[in-house]
Structures are given as structure tokens and as C-alpha cells.
Short mmCIF file of C-alpha atoms and ligand atoms in Angstrom, two decimals:
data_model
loop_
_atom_site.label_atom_id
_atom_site.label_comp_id
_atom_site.label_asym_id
_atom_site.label_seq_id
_atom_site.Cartn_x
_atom_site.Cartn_y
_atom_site.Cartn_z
CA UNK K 120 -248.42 -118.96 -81.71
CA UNK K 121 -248.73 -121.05 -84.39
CA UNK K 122 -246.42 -120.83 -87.88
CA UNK K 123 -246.27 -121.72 -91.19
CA UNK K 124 -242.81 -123.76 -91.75
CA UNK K 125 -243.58 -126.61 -94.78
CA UNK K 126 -244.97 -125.36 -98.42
CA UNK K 127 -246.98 -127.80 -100.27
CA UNK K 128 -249.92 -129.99 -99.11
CA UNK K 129 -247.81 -131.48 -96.39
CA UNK K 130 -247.29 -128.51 -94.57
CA UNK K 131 -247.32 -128.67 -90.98
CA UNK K 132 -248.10 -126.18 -88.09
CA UNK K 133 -245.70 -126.34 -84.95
CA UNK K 134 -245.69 -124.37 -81.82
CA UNK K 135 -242.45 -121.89 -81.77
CA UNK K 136 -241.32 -123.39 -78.59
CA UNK K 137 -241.53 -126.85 -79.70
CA UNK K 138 -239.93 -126.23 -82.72
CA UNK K 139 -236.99 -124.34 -80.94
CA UNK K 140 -236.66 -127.09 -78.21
CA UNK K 141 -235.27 -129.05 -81.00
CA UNK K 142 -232.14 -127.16 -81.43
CA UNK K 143 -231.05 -128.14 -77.56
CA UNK K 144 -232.94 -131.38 -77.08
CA UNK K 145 -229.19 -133.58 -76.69
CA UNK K 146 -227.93 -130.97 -74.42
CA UNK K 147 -227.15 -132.50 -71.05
CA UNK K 148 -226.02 -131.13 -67.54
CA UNK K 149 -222.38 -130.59 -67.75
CA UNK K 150 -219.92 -132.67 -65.66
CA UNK K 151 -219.30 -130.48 -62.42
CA UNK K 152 -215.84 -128.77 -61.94
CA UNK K 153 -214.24 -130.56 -58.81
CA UNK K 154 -213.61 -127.05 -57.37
CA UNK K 155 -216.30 -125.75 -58.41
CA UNK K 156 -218.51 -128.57 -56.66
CA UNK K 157 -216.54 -127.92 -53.28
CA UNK K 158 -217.27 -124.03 -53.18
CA UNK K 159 -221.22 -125.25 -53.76
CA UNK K 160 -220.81 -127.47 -50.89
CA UNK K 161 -219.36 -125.58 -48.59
CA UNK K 162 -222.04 -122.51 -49.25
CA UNK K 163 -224.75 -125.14 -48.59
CA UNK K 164 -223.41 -126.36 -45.31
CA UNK K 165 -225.31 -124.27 -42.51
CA UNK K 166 -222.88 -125.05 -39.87
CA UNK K 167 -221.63 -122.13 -38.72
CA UNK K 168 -217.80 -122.83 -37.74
CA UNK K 169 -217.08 -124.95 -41.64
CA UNK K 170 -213.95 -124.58 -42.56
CA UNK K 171 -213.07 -124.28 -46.45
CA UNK K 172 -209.65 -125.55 -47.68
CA UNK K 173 -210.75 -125.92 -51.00
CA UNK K 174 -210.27 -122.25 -51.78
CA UNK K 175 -207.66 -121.36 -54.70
CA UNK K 176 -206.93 -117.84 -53.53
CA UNK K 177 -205.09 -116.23 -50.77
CA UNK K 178 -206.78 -115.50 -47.47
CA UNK K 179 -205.66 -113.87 -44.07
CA UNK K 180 -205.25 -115.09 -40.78
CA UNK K 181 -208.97 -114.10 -40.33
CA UNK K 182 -210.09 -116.73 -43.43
CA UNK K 183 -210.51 -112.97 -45.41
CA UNK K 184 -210.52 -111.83 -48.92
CA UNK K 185 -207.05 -110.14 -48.74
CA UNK K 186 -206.76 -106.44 -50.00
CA UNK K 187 -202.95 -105.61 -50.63
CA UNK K 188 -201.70 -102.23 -49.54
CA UNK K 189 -199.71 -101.67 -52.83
CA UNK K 190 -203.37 -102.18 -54.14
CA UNK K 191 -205.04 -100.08 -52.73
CA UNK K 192 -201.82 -97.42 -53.28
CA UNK K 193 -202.39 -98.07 -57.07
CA UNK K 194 -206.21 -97.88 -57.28
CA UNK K 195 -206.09 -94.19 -55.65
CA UNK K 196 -203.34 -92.82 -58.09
CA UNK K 197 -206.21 -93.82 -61.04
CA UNK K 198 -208.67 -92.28 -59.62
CA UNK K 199 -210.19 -89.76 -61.89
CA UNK K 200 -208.33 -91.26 -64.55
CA UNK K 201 -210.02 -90.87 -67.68
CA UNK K 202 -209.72 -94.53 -69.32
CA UNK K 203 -211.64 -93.21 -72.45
CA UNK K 204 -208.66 -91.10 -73.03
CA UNK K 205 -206.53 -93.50 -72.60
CA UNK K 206 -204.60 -95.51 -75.65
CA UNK K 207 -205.55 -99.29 -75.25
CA UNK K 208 -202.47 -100.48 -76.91
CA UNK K 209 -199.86 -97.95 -75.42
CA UNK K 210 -201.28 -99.84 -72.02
CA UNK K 211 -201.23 -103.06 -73.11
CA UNK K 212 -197.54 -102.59 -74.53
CA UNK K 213 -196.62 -101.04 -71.13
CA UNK K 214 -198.40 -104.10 -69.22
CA UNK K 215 -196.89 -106.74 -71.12
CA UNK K 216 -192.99 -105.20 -71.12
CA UNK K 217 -193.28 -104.95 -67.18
CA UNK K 218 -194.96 -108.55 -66.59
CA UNK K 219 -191.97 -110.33 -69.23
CA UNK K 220 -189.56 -108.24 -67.27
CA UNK K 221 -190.81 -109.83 -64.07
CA UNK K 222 -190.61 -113.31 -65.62
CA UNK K 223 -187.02 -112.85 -66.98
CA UNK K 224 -185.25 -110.36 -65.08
CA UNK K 225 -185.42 -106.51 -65.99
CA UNK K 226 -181.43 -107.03 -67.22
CA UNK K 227 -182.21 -110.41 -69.46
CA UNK K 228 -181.57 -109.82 -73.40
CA UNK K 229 -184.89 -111.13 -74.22
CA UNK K 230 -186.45 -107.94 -72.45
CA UNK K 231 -183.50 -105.51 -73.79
CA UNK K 232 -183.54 -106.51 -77.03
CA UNK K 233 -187.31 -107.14 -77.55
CA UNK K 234 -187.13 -110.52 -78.61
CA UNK K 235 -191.03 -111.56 -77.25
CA UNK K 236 -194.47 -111.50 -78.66
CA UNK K 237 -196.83 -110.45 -76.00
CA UNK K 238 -200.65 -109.90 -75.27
CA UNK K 239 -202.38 -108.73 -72.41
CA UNK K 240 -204.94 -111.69 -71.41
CA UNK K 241 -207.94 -112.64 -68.81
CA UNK K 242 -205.92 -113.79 -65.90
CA UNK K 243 -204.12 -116.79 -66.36
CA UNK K 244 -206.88 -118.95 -67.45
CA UNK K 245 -207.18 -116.27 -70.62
CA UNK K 246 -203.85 -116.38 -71.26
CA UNK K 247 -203.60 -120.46 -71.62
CA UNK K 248 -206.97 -120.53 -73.43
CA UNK K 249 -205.02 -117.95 -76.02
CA UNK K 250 -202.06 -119.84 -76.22
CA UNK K 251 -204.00 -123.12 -76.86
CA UNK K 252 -205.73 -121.14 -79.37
CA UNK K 253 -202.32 -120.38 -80.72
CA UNK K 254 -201.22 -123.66 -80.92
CA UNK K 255 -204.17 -125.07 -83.04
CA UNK K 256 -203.87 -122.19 -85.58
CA UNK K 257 -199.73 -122.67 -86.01
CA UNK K 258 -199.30 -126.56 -85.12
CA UNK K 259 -202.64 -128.17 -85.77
CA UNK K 260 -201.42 -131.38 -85.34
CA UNK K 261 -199.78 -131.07 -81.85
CA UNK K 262 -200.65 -132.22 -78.66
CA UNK K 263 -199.85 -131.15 -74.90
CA UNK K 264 -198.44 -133.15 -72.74
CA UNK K 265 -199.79 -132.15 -69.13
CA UNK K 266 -198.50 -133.47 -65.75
CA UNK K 267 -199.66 -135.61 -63.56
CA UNK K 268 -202.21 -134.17 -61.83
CA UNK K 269 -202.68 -130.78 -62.65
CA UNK K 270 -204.94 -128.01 -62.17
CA UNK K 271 -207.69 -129.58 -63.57
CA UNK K 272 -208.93 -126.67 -66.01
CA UNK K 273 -205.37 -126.86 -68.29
CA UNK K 274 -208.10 -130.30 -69.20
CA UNK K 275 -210.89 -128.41 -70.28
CA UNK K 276 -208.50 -125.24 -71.46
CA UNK K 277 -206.60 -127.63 -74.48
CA UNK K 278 -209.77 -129.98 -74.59
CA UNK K 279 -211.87 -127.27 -76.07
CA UNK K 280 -209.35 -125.29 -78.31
CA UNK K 281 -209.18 -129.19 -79.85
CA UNK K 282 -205.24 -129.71 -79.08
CA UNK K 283 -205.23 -133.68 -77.76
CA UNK K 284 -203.91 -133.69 -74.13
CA UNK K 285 -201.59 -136.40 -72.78
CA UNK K 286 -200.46 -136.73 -69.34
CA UNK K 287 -196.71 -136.88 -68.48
CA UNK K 288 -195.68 -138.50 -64.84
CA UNK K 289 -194.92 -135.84 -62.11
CA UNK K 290 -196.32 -136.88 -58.63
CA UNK K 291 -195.29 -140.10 -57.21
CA UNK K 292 -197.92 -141.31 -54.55
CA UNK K 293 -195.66 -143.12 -52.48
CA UNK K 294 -193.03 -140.35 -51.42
CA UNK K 295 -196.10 -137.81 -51.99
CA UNK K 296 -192.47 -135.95 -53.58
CA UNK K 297 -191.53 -136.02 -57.48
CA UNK K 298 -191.80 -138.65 -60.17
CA UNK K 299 -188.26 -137.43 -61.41
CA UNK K 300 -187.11 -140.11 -62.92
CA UNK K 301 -190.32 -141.11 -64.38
CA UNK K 302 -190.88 -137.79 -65.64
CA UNK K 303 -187.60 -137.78 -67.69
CA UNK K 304 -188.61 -141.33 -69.42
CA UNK K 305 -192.12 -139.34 -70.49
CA UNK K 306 -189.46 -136.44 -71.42
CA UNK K 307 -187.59 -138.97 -73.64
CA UNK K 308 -190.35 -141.14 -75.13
CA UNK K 309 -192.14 -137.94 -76.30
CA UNK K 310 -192.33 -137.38 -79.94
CA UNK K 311 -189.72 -134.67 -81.23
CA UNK K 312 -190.77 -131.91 -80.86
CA UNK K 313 -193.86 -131.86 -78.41
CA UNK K 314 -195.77 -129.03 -76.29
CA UNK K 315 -195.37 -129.59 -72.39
CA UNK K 316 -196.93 -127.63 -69.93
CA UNK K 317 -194.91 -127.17 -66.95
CA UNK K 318 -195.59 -125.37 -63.54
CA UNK K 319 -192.47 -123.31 -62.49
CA UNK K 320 -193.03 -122.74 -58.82
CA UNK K 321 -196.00 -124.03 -56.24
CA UNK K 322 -197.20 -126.66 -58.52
CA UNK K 323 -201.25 -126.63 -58.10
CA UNK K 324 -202.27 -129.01 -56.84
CA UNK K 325 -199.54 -131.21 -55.31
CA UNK K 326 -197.29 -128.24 -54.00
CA UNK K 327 -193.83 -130.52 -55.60
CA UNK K 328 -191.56 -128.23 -57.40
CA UNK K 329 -187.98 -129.74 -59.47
CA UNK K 330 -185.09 -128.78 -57.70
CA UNK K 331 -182.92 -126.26 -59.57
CA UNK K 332 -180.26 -129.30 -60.73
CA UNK K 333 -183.54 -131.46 -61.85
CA UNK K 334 -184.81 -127.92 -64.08
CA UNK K 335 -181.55 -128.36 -65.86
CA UNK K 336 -181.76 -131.52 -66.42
CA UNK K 337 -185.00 -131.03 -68.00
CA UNK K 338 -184.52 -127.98 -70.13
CA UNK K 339 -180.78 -130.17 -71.62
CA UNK K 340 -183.31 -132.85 -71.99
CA UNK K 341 -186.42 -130.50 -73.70
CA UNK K 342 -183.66 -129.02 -76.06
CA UNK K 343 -182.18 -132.18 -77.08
CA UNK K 344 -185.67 -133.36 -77.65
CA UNK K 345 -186.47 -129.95 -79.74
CA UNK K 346 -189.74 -129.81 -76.81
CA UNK K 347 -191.58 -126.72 -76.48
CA UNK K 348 -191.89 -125.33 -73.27
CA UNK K 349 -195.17 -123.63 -72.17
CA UNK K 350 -194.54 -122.30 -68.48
CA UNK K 351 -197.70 -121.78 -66.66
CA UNK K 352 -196.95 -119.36 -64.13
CA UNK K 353 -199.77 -118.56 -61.78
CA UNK K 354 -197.69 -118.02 -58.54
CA UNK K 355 -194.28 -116.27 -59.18
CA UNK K 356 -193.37 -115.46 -55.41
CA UNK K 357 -195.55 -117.76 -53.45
CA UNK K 358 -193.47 -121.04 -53.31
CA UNK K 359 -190.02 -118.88 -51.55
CA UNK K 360 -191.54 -115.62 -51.03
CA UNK K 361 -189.14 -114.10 -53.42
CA UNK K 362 -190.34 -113.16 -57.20
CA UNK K 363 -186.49 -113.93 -58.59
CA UNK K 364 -186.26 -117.32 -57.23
CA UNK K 365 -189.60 -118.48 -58.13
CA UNK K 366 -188.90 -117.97 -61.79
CA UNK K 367 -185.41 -119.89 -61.90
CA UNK K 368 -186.71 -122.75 -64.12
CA UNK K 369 -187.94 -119.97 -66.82
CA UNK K 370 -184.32 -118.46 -66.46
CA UNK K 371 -182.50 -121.86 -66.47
CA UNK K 372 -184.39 -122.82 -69.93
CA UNK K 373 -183.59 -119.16 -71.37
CA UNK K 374 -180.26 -119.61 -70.86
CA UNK K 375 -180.67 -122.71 -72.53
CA UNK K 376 -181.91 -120.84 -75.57
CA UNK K 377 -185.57 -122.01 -75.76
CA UNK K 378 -188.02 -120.24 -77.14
CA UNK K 379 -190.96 -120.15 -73.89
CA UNK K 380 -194.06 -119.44 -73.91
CA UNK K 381 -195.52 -118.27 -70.66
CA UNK K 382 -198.91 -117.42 -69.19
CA UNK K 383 -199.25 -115.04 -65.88
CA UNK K 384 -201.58 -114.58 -63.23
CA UNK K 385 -202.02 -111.67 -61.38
CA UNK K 386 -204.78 -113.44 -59.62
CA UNK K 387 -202.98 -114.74 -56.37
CA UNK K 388 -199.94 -112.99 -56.54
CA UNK K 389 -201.45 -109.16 -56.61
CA UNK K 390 -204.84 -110.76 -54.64
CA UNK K 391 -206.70 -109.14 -57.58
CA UNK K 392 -208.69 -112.71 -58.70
CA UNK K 393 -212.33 -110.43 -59.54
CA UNK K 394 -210.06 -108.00 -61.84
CA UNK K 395 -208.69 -110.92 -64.46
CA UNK K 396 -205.08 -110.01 -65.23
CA UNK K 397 -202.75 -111.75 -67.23
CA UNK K 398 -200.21 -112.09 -70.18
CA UNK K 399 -199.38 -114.46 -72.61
CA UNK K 400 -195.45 -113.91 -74.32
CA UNK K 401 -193.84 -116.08 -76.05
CA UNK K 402 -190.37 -115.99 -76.68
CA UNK K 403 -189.02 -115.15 -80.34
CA UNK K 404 -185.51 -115.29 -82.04
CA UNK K 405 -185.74 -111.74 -83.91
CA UNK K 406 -187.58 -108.36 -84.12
CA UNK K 407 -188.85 -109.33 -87.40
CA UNK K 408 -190.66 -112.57 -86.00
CA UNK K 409 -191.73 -110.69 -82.15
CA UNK K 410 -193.76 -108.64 -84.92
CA UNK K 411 -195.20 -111.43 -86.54
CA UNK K 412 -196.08 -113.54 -83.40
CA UNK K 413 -197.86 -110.20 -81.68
CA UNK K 414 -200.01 -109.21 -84.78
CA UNK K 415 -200.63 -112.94 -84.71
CA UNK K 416 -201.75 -113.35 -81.28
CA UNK K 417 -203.65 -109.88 -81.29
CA UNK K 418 -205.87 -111.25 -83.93
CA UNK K 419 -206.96 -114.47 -82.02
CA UNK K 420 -207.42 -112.19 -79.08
CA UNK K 421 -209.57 -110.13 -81.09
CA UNK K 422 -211.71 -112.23 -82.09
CA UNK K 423 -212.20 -114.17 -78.38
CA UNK K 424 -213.08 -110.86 -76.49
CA UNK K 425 -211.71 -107.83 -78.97
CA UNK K 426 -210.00 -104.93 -76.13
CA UNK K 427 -209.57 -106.27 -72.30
CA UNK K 428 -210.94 -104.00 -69.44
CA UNK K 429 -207.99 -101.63 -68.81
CA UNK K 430 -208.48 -100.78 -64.90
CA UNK K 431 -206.70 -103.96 -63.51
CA UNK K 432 -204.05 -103.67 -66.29
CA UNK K 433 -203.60 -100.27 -64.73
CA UNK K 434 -203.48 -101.14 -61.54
CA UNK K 435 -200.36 -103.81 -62.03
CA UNK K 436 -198.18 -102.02 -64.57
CA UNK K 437 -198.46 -98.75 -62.19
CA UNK K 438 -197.24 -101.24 -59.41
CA UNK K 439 -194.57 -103.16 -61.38
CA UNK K 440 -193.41 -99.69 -63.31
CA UNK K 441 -193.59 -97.49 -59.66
CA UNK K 442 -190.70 -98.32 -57.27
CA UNK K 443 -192.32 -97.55 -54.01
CA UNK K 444 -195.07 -99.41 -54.67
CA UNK K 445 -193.40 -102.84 -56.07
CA UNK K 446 -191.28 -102.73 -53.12
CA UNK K 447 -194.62 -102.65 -51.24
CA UNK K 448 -195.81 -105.15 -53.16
CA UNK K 449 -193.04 -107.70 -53.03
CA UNK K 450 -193.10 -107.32 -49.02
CA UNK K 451 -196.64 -108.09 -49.13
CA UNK K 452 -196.07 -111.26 -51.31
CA UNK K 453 -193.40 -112.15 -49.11
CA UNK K 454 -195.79 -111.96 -45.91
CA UNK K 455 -198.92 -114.10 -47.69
CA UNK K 456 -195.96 -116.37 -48.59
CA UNK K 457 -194.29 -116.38 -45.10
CA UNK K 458 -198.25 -116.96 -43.18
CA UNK K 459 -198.57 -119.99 -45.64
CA UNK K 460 -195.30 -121.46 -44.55
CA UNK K 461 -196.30 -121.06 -41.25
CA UNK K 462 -199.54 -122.91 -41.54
CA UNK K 463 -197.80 -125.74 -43.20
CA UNK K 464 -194.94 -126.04 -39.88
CA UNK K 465 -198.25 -125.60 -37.53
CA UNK K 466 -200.56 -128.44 -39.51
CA UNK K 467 -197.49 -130.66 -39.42
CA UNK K 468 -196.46 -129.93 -35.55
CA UNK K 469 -200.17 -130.57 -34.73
CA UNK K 470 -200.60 -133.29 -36.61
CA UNK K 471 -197.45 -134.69 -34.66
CA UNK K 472 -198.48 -133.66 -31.01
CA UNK K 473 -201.82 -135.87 -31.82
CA UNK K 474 -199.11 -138.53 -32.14
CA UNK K 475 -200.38 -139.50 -35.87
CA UNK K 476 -197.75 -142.28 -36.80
CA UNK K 477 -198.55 -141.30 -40.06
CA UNK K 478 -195.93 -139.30 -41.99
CA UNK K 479 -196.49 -135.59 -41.94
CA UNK K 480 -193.46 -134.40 -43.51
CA UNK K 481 -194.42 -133.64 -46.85
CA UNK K 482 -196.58 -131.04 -45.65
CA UNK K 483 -193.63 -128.59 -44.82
CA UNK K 484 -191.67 -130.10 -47.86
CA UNK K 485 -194.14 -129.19 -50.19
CA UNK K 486 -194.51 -125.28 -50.81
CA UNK K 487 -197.00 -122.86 -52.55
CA UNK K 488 -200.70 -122.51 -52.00
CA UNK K 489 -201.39 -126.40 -52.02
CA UNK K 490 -200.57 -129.65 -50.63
CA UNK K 491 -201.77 -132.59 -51.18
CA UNK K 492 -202.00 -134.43 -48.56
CA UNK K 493 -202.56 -138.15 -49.14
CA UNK K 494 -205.87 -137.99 -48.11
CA UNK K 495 -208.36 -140.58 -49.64
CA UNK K 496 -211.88 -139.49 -51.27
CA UNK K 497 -213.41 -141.50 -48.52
CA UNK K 498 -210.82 -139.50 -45.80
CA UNK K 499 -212.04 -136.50 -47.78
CA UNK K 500 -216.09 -137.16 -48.01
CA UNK K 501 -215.82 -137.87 -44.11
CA UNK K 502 -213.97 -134.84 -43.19
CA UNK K 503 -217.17 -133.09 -44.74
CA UNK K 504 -219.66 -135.26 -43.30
CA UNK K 505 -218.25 -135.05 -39.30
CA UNK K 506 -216.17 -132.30 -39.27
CA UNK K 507 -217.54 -129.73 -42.11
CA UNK K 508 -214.02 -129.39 -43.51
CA UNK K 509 -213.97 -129.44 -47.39
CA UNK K 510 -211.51 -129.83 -49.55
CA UNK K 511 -210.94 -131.06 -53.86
CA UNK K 512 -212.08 -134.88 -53.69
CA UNK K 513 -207.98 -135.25 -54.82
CA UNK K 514 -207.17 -134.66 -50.48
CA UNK K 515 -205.55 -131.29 -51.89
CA UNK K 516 -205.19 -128.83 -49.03
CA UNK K 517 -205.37 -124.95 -49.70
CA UNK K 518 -203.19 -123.63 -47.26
CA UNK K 519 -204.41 -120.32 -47.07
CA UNK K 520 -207.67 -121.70 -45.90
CA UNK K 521 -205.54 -122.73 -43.03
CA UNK K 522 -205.36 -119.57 -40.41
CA UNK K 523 -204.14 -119.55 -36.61
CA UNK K 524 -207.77 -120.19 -35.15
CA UNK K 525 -208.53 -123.21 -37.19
CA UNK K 526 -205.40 -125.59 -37.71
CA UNK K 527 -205.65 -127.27 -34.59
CA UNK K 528 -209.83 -128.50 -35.41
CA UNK K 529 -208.47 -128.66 -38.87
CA UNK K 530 -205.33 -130.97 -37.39
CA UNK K 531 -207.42 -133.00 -35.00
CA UNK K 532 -210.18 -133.54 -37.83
CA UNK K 533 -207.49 -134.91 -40.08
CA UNK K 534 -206.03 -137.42 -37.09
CA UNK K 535 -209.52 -138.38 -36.62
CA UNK K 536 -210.23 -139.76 -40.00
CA UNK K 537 -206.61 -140.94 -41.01
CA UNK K 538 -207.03 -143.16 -37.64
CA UNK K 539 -208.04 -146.27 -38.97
CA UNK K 540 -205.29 -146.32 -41.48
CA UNK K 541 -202.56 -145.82 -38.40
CA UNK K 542 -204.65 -149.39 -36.99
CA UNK K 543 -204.28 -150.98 -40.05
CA UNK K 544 -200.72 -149.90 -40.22
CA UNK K 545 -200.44 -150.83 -36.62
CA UNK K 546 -201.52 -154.35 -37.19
CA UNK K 547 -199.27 -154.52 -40.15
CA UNK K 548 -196.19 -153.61 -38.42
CA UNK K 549 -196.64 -156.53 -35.70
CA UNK K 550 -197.48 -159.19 -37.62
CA UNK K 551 -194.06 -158.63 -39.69
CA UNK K 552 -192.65 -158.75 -35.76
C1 PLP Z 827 -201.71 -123.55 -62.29
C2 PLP Z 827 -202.76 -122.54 -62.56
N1 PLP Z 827 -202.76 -121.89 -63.71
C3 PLP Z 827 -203.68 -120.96 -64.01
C4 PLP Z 827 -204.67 -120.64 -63.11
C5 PLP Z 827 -205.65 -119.61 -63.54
O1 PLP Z 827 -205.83 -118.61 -62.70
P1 PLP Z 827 -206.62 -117.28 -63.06
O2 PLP Z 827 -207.34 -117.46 -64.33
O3 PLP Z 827 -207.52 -117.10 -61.91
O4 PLP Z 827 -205.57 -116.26 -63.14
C6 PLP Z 827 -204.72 -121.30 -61.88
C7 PLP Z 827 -205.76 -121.02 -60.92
O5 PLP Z 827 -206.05 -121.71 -59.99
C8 PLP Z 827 -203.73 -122.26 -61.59
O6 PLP Z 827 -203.71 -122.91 -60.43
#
């Protein structure tokens, strides 16, 4: 089809595709997602017994999808539940008090006295992209300081809401442990004032938490630094197995008087990754101001994706607001948490009876989903290429990939292509002889 788009006697005729190829012509293939590109690879491998320990959720001993009883317990009492009926906010409000209460303690004077903005949001990546959004709308020019390494979307999440990231030091190759005292110096040398993003349990992807004494030092040093703390909170109950302990670092900075902001995941924690449930609250000094935050962040979400679906928002608050079923619940978290640790002890022991003179021992010293193992992108490439085990090109290990049936190949695989740097060790050692 041909169309008239100049008046005059210069007008010119263009086909409607060419002219609308125009619009897209400097559009290029995007930059691939390093988990995203592992999950490709591993679908494309046809070998039968691959292994995938690039996964980021939790699986059974069986490599499964994991259904949780106190699931399933919640999804039958909605049944028949009329969600047209149902008041969107009076959820949401119900959601958000019961997911702040789990981050703070039901007792904690922030939850009795109100003193939080809070918005139900699309799992935990929603619920950073909001915040992000947040942050450009109140401090426009701020920045986020992000550790090093992190999950690699909190890049993409702050890159595209236009907040400038900067990296703060957290991992320390050597002692595959923490950067502590570098990570203070990035503490100190940050402007007054600044927006960190911190991981308070099962850091993703290195699996290094602070210590409680090191959280205290950091929260004295965020206050006397006037730092804003955004806690990113994706696996409350999967570094100890116990939901209290895992938020310690939010408690130690609240009794510290900050004002937090937190994003959390029901993704891992609940198993519920397809459902996308998660809140953003941030912490606020009076009623007055809780009220101004929440219309506040309401109105970005609004605009981003208007009302969330309410059936996984139903499903948690009925198991964080129901007794029976968050005792269920925290059991079950306890046991995904408990098979993890396992796996670690196992991966290390085997590693160990293969008589690797490497050093294992940060596997069982790390905790949470991931560890990450020291691996090269070489180690990692070949681990694919002879023994169809895949993993993020970092060498970071999802444990729950890790099951019973598999950690010995998994072990042996490991030996096999860490080998030559044991030789090179080897022949290190005895010249210094
Ligand atoms: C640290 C961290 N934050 C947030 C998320 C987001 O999770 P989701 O959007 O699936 O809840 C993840 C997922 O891997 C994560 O590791």
C-alpha cells in the first residue's frame, strides 16, 4: 500500500512498512542476562543427566519445583472466593501490615504505632523497581551505591529508573569471605547522605553475610554518615532457617533509629516465584508522613501496573495472618533451609574425599541459596562443555540445584576441572621448598 505523506510538488510515496521500519532501525539485540543465558543453555543441552546449578529458586531432593504444604493449605481456603467482591486496598493494607510485621517483629513500635509507608509490589524485583522509582521522583540527584557483586538485575533495576549506580566493596576474592574493612572505607568515603543497597541475609550471589557485631558497626557508621539504608530482602529464613534471625541487621539498624526502606520476596521463601509477591515499606517518623509516603508510593504504583493480581497476595497474608498455617510454613522454610545446608557439608566432604588440596571451606561457611565458589569462567565454560553442569559465568553455585543423587558427579566434575590449578599450586609449593 502506497501513501500520501509530503504536500507540495515534492511529495513522495513510501511503502507503510518502510516508512515504519524507520522508527526501530537503531534498535539492536539486547545484551543477554547472565542467568538468563544459563537457563537457555541448559534447555538446549540434549544430554539427558545435565545438571542445572544456575537455578535461583528452591528445588527438592528430586531437582523439583517445590509446592509448600502451607501452600497448598492456603490456596484451598480461597477457593470459591469471590475476588471481584473483594476490596483491593483492604487486601493490600492487610498484606503489607503482616509482611512489615515479619520484617520487624510483630511487638516492634514501628508496626504498633504505624510508623511505615507500604505498597504491595511484583515480587521483589517490583518492589526495588518501585523504590528506584521512588528515589528519582524525591532525590533526583542521588545515586545507589550497590555491593560488590550483586544480583545482577539491582544493575538494570536503578539503571533504567535513571538513579547512577556505584559499587561499594563487599566480597574479597582471596578469603572468598567479606571485604569488611574495605567495605567500611566505601561506608566512610561516601557522600553524606547516600542510598546503599544492602542484602540482610544469604547475600545472592556470594552467600557472605556481616556478622551481627560487623551490622552494628555499619548501621553506627550509616547513621553517622546520615546513609540511607535500602534492605533488599529476598530470603528472610533461608540463610539460618529461622525468619527472626535472618532479619537481625533490619532490627539492629531500627534500633538505631533509621528510617529503612525494604523490598520482600515471597518468591523463594513461600516457593511461590510464578505468583509475583512482594512489598515495598519504608520506614517513617510520624502518622502524618506514613500518609504522605503511601499516597506517594500508590501513585507511582499506579501508574507502572495500576491494581496487582490479588490471589498470591491472598495466599501469603492468609498464611502470615493464620497461626496453623505460618507455623506450617516456618517448618517448611526451616526444612528447604536445613536440605541446603546439607548439600553445602556433602559438596564440601566430597570435594575433600577426592583429596582436592584446594580449599573447600567456604562452601559450608557461606549460607543461603548461593555460593560462589571460586570457580573461573574457563572452570565454568568447561564444566558445561565435559560434564553438562551449568552454572552463572561468575562460578556461583545454586545450592538447591544440588540434591542427594547428583553432588557426588557434581563434586567429581568440579575436582576434575579445578585439577590443573592443584598442579600449578603443586609446583608452586616445591619450588618455595
Ligand atoms: C537479592 C535479590 N533480590 C531480589 C530478587 C527478586 O526476586 P523476585 O522478583 O523473583 O521476587 C532476587 C531474585 O533472584 C534476588 O536474588
Amino acid at each position: 500500500m502506497w501513501q500520501y505523506i509530503n504536500g507540495g510538488t515534492s511529495a513522495r510515496f513510501l511503502s507503510s512498512s518502510a516508512r515504519a521500519s524507520k522508527w526501530w532501525d537503531h534498535v539492536r539485540i539486547a545484551e543477554k542476562d547472565p542467568i538468563v543465558a544459563v537457563k537457555e543453555a541448559f534447555r538446549a543441552d540434549p544430554f539427558p543427566h545435565k545438571i542445572n546449578l544456575g537455578v535461583g529458586t528452591y528445588r527438592d531432593d528430586e531437582g523439583k519445583p517445590f509446592v509448600l504444604q502451607s501452600v497448598r493449605d492456603a490456596e484451598a481456603e480461597i477457593k470459591g472466593c469471590k475476588f471481584e467482591e473483594l476490596s483491593s486496598s483492604a487486601v493490600s493494607s492487610k498484606f503489607v501490615l503482616e509482611s512489615v510485621k515479619l520484617a520487624y517483629g510483630n511487638d516492634s513500635h514501628v508496626v504498633k504505632e504505624g510508623l511505615f509507608a507500604g505498597v504491595p509490589a511484583l515480587s521483589g524485583t517490583g518492589a526495588c523497581r518501585l523504590f528506584a522509582e521512588f528515589q528519582r521522583n524525591f532525590c533526583p540527584d542521588s545515586q545507589i551505591y550497590l555491593p560488590n557483586p550483586t544480583w545482577s538485575n539491582h544493575h538494570n533495576i536503578w539503571r533504567q529508573a535513571g538513579i547512577p549506580v556505584k559499587m561499594f566493596h563487599y566480597y574479597h576474592r582471596d578469603t572468598k569471605g567479606l571485604d569488611f574493612s574495605a567495605l567500611m572505607a566505601d561506608v566512610k568515603n561516601a557522600p553524606d547522605g547516600s542510598f546503599f543497597l544492602l542484602h540482610p541475609c544469604a547475600h545472592n550471589p556470594t552467600g557472605v553475610d556481616p556478622t551481627e557485631e560487623q551490622w552494628r558497626e555499619i548501621s553506627y557508621k550509616f547513621k553517622a554518615k546520615n546513609h540511607f539504608p535500602f534492605f533488599d530482602m529476598a530470603y528472610q529464613g533461608f540463610a539460618s532457617g529461622d525468619l527472626n534471625k535472618d532479619a537481625r541487621a533490619l532490627q539492629i539498624f531500627l534500633e538505631d533509629g533509621h528510617l529503612i526502606g525494604c523490598a520482600q520476596s515471597f518468591a523463594k521463601i513461600m516457593a511461590l516465584f510464578e505468583h509475583k509477591v512482594g512489598c515495598l515499606s519504608v520506614l517513617c517518623t510520624d502518622k502524618e508522613k506514613s500518609a504522605a509516603m503511601k499516597s506517594q508510593l500508590e501513585k507511582i504504583s499506579l501508574a507502572m501496573h495500576s491494581n496487582l493480581p490479588m490471589h498470591g497476595l491472598l495466599l501469603v497474608t492468609m498464611i502470615l495472618s493464620d497461626t496453623d498455617m505460618k507455623s506450617l510454613w516456618r517448618k517448611e522454610l526451616k526444612d528447604m533451609a536445613n536440605r541446603i545446608q546439607t548439600m553445602r557439608s556433602t559438596l564440601r566432604q566430597s570435594l575433600e574425599k577426592l583429596d582436592s588440596s584446594l580449599n573447600w571451606e567456604h562452601i559450608t561457611k557461606q549460607v543461603g541459596m548461593f555460593s560462589l565458589s571460586g570457580l573461573s569462567r574457563d572452570q565454568v565454560k568447561q564444566l558445561e562443555k565435559d560434564f553438562h553442569v551449568y552454572m552463572t559465568p561468575d562460578g556461583r553455585i545454586s545450592m538447591a540445584g544440588v540434591t542427594r543423587s547428583n553432588v557426588k558427579y557434581v563434586a567429581n566434575a568440579i575436582y576434575q576441572v579445578t585439577r590443573m590449578d592443584e598442579e600449578v599450586l603443586c609446583a608452586g609449593n616445591s619450588g618455595n621448598q
